[in-house]
Amino acid sequence: MTGEAVSNGLKKRIIKEIKVNLDKCIGCRACEMACSGFHAEPKFSSTNPARSRIRVIVEDRKDVYLPIRAGDYSSAECAGRNTYTINGKDYSQCSFCTVSCPSRDLFKEPDSDLPLKCDMCESVPPLAEPMCVQVCCCDALTYVEREEVVDVKEVRRDEIDLGLESLISKHGIEKVAKIVAQIARTSKG
Amino acid sequence: MRYAETGFDLEIDLSRGSIERVATDPKLTALYLGGQGTAAKILWDRVPPEIDPLDPENLLIFSTGLLHSTPVPGANRTSVDTFSPQTGRYSHSLFGGFFGPEMKYAGYDKFIFRGKADDLVYLWINNDKVEIRDATHLRGKGAQETALILKEEVGDDNAQVASIGLAGENRVYMASIEHANSSASRGVGVIMGDKRIKAIVVRGTKDVYIAQPTELAEISIPMYKEMYDNKDCGDSMAHGEGDEFHVDNFAWGNARTRRNQFFTKEMEEEWISLEDKLRMRWTGCHNCPKDCHQAINYPGRMPYFQKCYSKLTYAMGSFGDLDFDYNIIGITQEYGMDAYSTPQTIAFAIELYEAGILTDKDLPDFPGADGETVEGYNINTSRFFYLVEKIARREGIGDVLANGIYAAARQIGNGAEEYDHNTIKKFEQVPIKLGYVNYPYFLMYATGEKMNITQIEGSYPQAPIVDKKEREEFVKNWDAAPERFKKWFMEWEPRTNVSLEAAVHICDWNEAMHYIDDAIGTCAFLSSFRGQFGGRPPYHIYNMPDFITRASGIELDSDELWEVARRNRNLVRALNIRRGLRRADERPPEDHWQKREPENEQKLLDMYYEFKGWNNDGIPTRETLDKLGLNYVSKDFIQRGILE
Ligand code: SF4
Ligand code: SF4
Ligand code: SF4
Ligand code: SF4
């Protein structure tokens, strides 16, 4: 996220957004392949759609093809900032999907259960377009950047925050705190 | 660490109910690459010719291709390999969609089924957890109906399902295996049914590793756009292009009647508007930017996926129209029936009825039996619906027809054999009847092991480009072709045959590319089948080695890759030789071409066999086999007295 100061406390920043046109999706899952490959360590050393931060919900007999990205973690959510085109019409909010919200359990690492989050493929050097958009040739996914003036006091929540928050929601704060303390003790010794 | 492949097969013995995860030998991958290649090796080792295809000891093998689940776009063809009761020989079919990649993510390169369950079962393979579950509640259910029920039953929408319908359950020889937007046919569905497997449900969440990650991504990522923009790959026929070609050039009815210039502008418009009305969406297969499969929602039918030439097979078999075709596939695909051989078998039965060989006794209440006609109504379409039910249920005459045209003709007798005029090696072929023998096609039809011309042809163009300048331009950009083919293409006079020598090489190149695709899992629409139209297949002999090496770590160049194709081709050949295949079987249908050249045809066979290193009877020689590392084959041939 880049930004320049506008006036006190406010900043202009570039909002990166992926528009999703459900009408164009062919259900190929190339986006899952590319995302999981790109986020492997080292890059592309493995593929696994279950680690992808975009998942395509398919119910082929009902003509449901729904690519959703993992947004900031809460117990059930896709990327809230998505714009969806469904049957030719644009929607900017949740709950318009043609299936009941399916994203609840999708975005977790298969081994650790830690939450996955779309990071817009931030990397050095930056990509011209996020990976999923690059491989989605039929333009079901398109990349747009727009400027927005925001309050800088808004804190950016990083992966550790999100991971901890999910653990807390799953196991309760006391248990997590206890384990963190334990780890701190053993790694010191 | 194993790259691209998982290094494990899943062995399931249905008679004993045992399940085993077995590590595979990486040396075999280096030799055969995977898919059909490694499956053929297993069939060779474990299913000797004494085993009848319907014996529990026959194997049914689902194989991923080596490149499935790697970033290489369009690698998703799952290979199904077994022996078929229709031909008594090797049976092989490929299907697209998402199944193979899911198998790998579950941790397996192959599912190998042996034995027979007592009653219908399904497999639930969830990573390491594998269960054989009762499926008797699914008896008689449609293939996709089954898939929907099972996804719910296992509680995972992300699972991939391959299932059979009524036809497979009833051991109909033309039964297919259905999966998502794809089907496997050519004699494999009957074995799934015979083993009493109603469905296989698989879900995987494991990693697949890449040998040279950045290097592979570097060549794979640009491929998406290249394929997407390349109009000469994918299935353009599905998108309406080619309708005219098939309608005017393929034979209608029981592969009999050419209706030249039947296709009109009005028809085209009518068809396009019908398709637009019925189509929900175009879809693709795993990790491929093309969209060859149309999701069709025909009123009153389970939505289904139409692919390839199936939108015309029922229409042309019945002299019906497109609407009828879309209507009846809604039934046949749920029953799980091959859209090539089923309509031909039915058209064959109708001919027998019209000839008085089948009678009202064989076909009680047959539509149109009273001879009454209704203006503007094609009674054949009603007969098709009638016979589909009989065959899928193996009811009455359906029990005979379900054995395929070759066997049915002989069971019916009374002259019915004459009406079996479009089979090769007991298997129904695409209904093509042409004027003058075509050398490379003669060889491909005669010697092909894959049973359908679309799985054999495809790299060398079917006709020369008339304009010399255009042809030069074509050859200049023809990266896919080895030099010798460029020369032959330039020399090719329109409406003449290529030389006998060129024909041998063309057949060899065409089939080699399929053997590669079918080992690594790349879709033929992106390589082996598409070079013949436009000459720009995204994958070809010169760029494939890079993809293979970077994904799997197996070092090989174009010559070595061709060598693998040769090895796999000879091994598949050997499977059939051991089951009795000889030169005498290697003939296209007598009426495939009106004008034949018997002498040159035999010369072609001689030359082709010699080129392949086979003896005069079409049997690979000891020298050929040993050079390819197939010593175990030559040894067996000698022991059995097949070779001296
Ligand atoms: S890559 Fe595009 S078309 Fe393919 S599944 Fe993802 S969103 Fe859909
Ligand atoms: S309802 Fe649709 S838009 Fe809303 S969270 Fe769920 S998937 Fe995303
Ligand atoms: S933008 Fe990048 S991280 Fe986000 S879903 Fe797409 S590929 Fe994955
Ligand atoms: S080219 Fe067509 S048939 Fe082949 S994998 Fe791609 S979408 Fe499927």
Coordinates of C-alpha atoms and ligand atoms in Angstrom, one line a residue, chain A residues 26, chain B residues 74-77 96-97 181-182 233-235 283-293 523-526, ligand 4:
Chain A
I26 CA -15.2 -21.0 -16.8
Chain B
G74 CA -4.0 -27.9 -19.7
A75 CA -2.5 -31.0 -18.1
N76 CA -5.6 -32.7 -16.7
R77 CA -6.3 -35.8 -18.8
G96 CA -10.7 -34.2 -18.7
G97 CA -12.1 -32.1 -15.9
N181 CA -17.8 -31.9 -17.6
S182 CA -16.1 -35.0 -19.1
C233 CA -6.2 -25.0 -30.1
G234 CA -9.0 -26.1 -27.9
D235 CA -12.2 -27.5 -29.3
T283 CA -16.5 -24.2 -19.1
G284 CA -13.0 -25.5 -19.1
C285 CA -11.0 -28.3 -17.4
H286 CA -8.5 -28.0 -14.6
N287 CA -5.9 -25.2 -15.1
C288 CA -6.8 -24.6 -18.8
P289 CA -7.8 -21.3 -20.3
K290 CA -9.9 -22.8 -23.1
D291 CA -13.6 -23.5 -22.7
C292 CA -14.5 -26.5 -24.7
H293 CA -17.5 -27.8 -22.7
C523 CA -5.0 -32.4 -23.4
A524 CA -4.9 -33.5 -27.0
F525 CA -6.7 -30.3 -28.0
L526 CA -3.6 -28.4 -26.9
Ligands
SF4_4 S1 -8.4 -27.6 -24.3 FE1 -10.6 -27.8 -23.8 S2 -10.9 -30.0 -23.5 FE2 -8.7 -29.6 -23.4 S3 -8.2 -29.3 -21.2 FE3 -8.6 -27.3 -22.1 S4 -10.8 -26.9 -21.8 FE4 -10.5 -29.1 -21.5

